[in-house]
mmCIF file of C-alpha atoms and ligand atoms in Angstrom:
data_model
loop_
_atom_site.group_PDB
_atom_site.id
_atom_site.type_symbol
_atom_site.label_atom_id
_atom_site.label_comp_id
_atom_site.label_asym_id
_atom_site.label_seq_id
_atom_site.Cartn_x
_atom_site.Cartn_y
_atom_site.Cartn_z
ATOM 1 C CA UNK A 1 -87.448 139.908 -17.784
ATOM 2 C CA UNK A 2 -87.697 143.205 -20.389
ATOM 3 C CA UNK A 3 -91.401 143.886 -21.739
ATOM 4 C CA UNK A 4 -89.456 143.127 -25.402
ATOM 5 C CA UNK A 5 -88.726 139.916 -24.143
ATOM 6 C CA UNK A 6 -92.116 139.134 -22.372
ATOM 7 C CA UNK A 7 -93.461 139.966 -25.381
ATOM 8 C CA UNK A 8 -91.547 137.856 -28.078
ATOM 9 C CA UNK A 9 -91.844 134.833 -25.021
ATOM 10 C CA UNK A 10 -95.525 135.621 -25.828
ATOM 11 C CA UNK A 11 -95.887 136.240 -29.122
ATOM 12 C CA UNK A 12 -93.395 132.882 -29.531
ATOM 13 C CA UNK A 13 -96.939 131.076 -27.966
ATOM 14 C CA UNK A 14 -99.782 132.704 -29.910
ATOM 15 C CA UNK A 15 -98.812 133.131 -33.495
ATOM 16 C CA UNK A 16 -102.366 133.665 -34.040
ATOM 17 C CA UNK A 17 -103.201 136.365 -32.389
ATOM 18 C CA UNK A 18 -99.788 138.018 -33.118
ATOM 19 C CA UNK A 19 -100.776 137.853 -36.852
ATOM 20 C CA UNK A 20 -104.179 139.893 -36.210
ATOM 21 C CA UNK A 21 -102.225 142.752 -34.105
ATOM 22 C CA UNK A 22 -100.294 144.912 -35.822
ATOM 23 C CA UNK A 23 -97.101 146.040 -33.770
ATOM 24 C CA UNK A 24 -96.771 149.896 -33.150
ATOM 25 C CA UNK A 25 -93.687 152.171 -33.158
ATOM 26 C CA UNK A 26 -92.879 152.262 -29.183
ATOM 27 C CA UNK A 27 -91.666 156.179 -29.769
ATOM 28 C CA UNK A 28 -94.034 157.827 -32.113
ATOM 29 C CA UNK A 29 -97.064 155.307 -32.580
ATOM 30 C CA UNK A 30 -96.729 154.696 -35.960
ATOM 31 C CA UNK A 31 -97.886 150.488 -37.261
ATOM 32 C CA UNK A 32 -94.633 148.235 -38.049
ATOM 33 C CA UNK A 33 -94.158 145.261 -40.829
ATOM 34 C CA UNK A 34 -93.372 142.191 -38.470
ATOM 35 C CA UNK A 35 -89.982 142.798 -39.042
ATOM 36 C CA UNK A 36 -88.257 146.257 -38.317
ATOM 37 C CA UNK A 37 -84.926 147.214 -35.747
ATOM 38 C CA UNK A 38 -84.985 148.202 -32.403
ATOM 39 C CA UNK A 39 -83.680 151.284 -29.893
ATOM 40 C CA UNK A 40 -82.044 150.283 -27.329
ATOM 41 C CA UNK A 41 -82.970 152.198 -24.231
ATOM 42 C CA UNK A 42 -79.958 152.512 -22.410
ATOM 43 C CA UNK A 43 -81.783 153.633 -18.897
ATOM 44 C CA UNK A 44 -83.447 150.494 -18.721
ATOM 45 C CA UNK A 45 -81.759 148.138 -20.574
ATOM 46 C CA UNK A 46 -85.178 147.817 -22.120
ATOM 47 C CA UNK A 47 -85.986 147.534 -26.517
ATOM 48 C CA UNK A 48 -88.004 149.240 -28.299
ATOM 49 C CA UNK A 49 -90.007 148.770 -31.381
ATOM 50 C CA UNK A 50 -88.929 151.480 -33.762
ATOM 51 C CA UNK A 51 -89.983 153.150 -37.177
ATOM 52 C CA UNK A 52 -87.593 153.977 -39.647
ATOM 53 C CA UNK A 53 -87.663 157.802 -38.613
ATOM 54 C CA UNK A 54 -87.756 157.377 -35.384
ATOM 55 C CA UNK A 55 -84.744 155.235 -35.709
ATOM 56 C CA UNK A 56 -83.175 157.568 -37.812
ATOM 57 C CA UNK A 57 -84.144 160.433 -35.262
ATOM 58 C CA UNK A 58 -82.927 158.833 -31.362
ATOM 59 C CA UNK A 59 -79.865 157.291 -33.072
ATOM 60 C CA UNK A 60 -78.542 160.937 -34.051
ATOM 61 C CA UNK A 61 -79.816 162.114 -30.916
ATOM 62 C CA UNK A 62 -77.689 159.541 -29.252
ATOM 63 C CA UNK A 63 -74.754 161.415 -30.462
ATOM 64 C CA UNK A 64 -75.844 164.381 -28.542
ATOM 65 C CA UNK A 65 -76.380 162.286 -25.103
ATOM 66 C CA UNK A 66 -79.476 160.880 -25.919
ATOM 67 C CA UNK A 67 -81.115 157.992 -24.116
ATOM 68 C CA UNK A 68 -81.346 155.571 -26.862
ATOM 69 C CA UNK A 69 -79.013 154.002 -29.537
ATOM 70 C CA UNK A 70 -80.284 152.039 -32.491
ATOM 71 C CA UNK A 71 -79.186 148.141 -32.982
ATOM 72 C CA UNK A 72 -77.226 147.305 -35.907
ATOM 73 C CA UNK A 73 -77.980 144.336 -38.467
ATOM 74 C CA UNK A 74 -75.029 142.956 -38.893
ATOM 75 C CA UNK A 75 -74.426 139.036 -38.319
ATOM 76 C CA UNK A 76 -71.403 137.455 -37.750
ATOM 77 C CA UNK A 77 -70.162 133.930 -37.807
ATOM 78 C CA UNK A 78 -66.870 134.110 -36.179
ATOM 79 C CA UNK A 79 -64.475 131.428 -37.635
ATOM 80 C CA UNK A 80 -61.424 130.190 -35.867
ATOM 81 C CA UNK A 81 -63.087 131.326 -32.316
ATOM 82 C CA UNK A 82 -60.857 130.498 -29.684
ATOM 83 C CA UNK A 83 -61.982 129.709 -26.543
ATOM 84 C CA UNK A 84 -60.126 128.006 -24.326
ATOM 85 C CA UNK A 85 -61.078 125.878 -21.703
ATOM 86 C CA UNK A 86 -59.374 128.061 -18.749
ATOM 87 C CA UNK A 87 -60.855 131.259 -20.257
ATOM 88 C CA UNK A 88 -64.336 129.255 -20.398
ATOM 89 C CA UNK A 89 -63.885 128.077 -16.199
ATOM 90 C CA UNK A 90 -63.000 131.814 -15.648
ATOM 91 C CA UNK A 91 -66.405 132.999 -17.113
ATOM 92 C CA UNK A 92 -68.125 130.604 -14.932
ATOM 93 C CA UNK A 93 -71.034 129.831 -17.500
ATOM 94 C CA UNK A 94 -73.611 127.189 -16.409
ATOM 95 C CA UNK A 95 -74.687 126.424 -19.612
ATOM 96 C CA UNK A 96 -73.509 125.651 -22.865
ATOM 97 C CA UNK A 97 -75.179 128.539 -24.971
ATOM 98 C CA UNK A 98 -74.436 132.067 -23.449
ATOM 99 C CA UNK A 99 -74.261 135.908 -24.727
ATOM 100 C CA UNK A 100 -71.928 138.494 -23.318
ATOM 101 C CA UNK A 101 -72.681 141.991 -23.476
ATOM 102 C CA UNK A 102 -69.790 145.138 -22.960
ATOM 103 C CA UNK A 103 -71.851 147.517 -21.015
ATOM 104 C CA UNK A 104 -70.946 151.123 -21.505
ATOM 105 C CA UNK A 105 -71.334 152.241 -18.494
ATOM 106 C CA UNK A 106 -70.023 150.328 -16.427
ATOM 107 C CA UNK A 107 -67.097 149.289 -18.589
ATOM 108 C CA UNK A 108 -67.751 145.121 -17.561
ATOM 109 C CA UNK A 109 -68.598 142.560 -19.519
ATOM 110 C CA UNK A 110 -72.323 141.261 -18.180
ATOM 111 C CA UNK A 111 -72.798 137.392 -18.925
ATOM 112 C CA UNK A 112 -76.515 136.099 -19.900
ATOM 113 C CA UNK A 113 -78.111 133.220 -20.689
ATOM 114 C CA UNK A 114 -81.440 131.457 -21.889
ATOM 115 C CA UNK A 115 -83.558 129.795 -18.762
ATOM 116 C CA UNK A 116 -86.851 128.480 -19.252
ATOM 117 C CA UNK A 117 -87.894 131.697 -17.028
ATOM 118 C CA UNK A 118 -86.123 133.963 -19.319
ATOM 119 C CA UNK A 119 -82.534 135.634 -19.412
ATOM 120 C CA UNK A 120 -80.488 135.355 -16.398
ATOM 121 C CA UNK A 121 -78.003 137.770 -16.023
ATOM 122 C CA UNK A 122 -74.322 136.929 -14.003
ATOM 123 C CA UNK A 123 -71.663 139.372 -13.896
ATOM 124 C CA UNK A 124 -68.702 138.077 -16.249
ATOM 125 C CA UNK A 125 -65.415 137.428 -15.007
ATOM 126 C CA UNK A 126 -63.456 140.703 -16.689
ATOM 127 C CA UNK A 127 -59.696 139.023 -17.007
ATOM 128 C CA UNK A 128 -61.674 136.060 -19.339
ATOM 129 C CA UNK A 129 -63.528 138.916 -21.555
ATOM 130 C CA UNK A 130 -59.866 140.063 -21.259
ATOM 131 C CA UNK A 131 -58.627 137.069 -22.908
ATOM 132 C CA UNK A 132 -61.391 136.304 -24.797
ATOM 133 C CA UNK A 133 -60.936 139.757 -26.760
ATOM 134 C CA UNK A 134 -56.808 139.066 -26.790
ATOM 135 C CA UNK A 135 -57.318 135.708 -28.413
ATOM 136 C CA UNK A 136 -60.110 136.741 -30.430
ATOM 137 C CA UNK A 137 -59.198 140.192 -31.715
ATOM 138 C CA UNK A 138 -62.582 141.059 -34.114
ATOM 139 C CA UNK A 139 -64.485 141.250 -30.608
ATOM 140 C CA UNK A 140 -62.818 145.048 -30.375
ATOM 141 C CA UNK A 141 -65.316 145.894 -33.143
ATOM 142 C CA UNK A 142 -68.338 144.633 -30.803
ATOM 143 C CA UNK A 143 -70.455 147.440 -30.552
ATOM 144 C CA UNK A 144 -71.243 148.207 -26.419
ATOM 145 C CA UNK A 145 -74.624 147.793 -25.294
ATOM 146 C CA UNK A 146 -76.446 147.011 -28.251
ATOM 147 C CA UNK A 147 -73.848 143.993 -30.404
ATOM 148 C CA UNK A 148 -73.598 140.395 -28.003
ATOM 149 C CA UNK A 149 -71.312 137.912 -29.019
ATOM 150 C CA UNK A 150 -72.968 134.870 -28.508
ATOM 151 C CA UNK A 151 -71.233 131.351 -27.704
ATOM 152 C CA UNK A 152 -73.180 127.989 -28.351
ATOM 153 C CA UNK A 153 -71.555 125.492 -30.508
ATOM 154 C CA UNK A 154 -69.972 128.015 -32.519
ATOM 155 C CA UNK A 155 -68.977 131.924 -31.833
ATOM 156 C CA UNK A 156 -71.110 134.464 -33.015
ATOM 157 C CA UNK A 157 -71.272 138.297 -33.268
ATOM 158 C CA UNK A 158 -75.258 139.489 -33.382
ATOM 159 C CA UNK A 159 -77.536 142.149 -32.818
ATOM 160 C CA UNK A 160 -78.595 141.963 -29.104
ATOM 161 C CA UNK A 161 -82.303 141.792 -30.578
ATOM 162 C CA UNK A 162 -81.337 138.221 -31.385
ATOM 163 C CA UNK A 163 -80.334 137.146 -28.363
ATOM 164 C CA UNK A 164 -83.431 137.852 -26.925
ATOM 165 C CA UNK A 165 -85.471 136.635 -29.658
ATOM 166 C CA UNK A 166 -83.540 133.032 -28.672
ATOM 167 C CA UNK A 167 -84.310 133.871 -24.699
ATOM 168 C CA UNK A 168 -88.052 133.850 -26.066
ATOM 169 C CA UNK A 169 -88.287 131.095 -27.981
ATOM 170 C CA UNK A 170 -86.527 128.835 -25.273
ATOM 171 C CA UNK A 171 -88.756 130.715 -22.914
ATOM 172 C CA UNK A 172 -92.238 129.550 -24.694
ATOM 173 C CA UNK A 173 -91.108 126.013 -25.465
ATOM 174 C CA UNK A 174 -89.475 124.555 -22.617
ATOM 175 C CA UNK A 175 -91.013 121.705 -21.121
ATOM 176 C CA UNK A 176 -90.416 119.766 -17.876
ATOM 177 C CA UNK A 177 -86.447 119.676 -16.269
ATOM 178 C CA UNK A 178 -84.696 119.580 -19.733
ATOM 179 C CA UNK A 179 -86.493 121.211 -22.059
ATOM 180 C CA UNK A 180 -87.553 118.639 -24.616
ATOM 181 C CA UNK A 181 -87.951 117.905 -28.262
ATOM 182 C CA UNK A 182 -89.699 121.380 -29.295
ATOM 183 C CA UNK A 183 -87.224 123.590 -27.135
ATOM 184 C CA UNK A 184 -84.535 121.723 -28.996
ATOM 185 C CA UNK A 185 -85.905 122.106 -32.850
ATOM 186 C CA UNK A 186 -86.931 125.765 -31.824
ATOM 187 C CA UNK A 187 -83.311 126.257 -31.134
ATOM 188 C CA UNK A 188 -81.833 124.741 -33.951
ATOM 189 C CA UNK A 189 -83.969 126.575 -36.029
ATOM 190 C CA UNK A 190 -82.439 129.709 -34.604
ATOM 191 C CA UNK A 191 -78.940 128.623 -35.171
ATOM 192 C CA UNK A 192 -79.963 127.772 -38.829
ATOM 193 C CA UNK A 193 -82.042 131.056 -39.841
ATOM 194 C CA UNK A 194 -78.775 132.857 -38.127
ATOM 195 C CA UNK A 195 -76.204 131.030 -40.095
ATOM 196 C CA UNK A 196 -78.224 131.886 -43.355
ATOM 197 C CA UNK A 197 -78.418 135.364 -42.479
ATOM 198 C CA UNK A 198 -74.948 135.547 -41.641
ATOM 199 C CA UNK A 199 -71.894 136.347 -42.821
ATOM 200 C CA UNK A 200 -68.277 134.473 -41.817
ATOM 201 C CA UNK A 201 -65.306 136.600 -40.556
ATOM 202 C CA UNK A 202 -62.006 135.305 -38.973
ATOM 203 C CA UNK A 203 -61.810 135.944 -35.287
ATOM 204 C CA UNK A 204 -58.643 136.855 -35.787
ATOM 205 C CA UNK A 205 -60.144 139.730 -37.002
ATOM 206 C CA UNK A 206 -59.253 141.569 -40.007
ATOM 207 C CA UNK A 207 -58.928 145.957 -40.762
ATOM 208 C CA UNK A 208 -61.299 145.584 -43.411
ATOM 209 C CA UNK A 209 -65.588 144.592 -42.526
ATOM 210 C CA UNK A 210 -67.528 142.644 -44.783
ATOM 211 C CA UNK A 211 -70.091 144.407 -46.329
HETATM 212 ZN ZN1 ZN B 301 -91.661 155.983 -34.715
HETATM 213 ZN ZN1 ZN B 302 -90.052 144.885 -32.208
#
């Protein structure tokens, strides 16, 4: 598990104390409101906490071979998702709710999901991201690295920020073998703040992005 994602796993558990500590720019030091973006550290896979110059700063210098690359906002509900059921056997995914993630350097799709220990990560089956992407053509606009598109009930494009912020709260309120009541509100709260914040887009996909 990341130190971002130990972190919201813990912070998901003691709202109290998060309240009383204010979070810090992880570049430059600088105190955060509770809600600002993230670098994505590409070494490491690892998040960081980032101030809007700082942001504005590593995310140019990304451009130059830089080590870090800032996560976009944007929020997609992806209407008309197909996924098939042979294309879902191929990705082999244990679970019902999962994220994928194109990783740059490798060129592979990397399949993750919640567990109550944190994000697992399995390596994705690349002829069903093949598919996946044929069927589905707005996922050629997923961003690599730092964009997931996210598969529960319904098909999403998100910030990977938001992923993990799920891995936490499924982290910090699953109890016993399958989870229980809390997990399960906790989750559907997620769903719910993410459909409000979202906007809808045919998977089909489309030349022209919402604003
Ligand atoms: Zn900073
Ligand atoms: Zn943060």
């Amino acid at each position: 598990m990341t130190g971002l994602l130990r972190r919201l796993a813990t912070q998901a558990v003691e709202p109290a104390r998060r309240e009383r500590r204010t979070e810090r720019c992880e570049l430059c030091a600088e105190p955060l409101p509770a809600v600002h973006r993230h670098l994505l550290e590409l070494a490491g896979r690892e998040l960081r906490c980032a101030c809007r110059a700082c942001q504005v700063l590593f995310d140019h210098a990304a451009a130059g071979g830089g080590h870090y690359r800032l996560v976009p906002e944007r929020r997609w509900r992806l209407s008309g998702f197909r996924l098939d059921e042979g294309a879902w056997a191929r990705l082999r995914a244990p679970v019902r709710t999962v994220f994928l993630i194109h990783d740059s350097d490798t060129g592979d799709p990397v399949l993750y999901y919640p567990s109550p220990a944190g994000a697992v990560q399995a390596p994705a089956d690349r002829s069903a991201w093949e598919l996946l992407r044929r069927d589905n053509p707005v996922l050629r606009q997923l961003e690599p690295d730092v964009e997931a598109l996210l598969v529960d009930s319904e098909a999403w494009m998100v910030p990977v920020d938001d992923c993990y912020a799920l891995v936490g709260a499924i982290r910090a309120h699953w109890r016993g073998l399958t989870g229980g009541k809390d997990v399960r509100e906790h989750i559907t709260r997620f769903f719910t703040d993410l459909g409000g914040r979202s906007v809808t887009v045919p998977a089909a996909g489309s030349d022209r992005s919402p604003a």
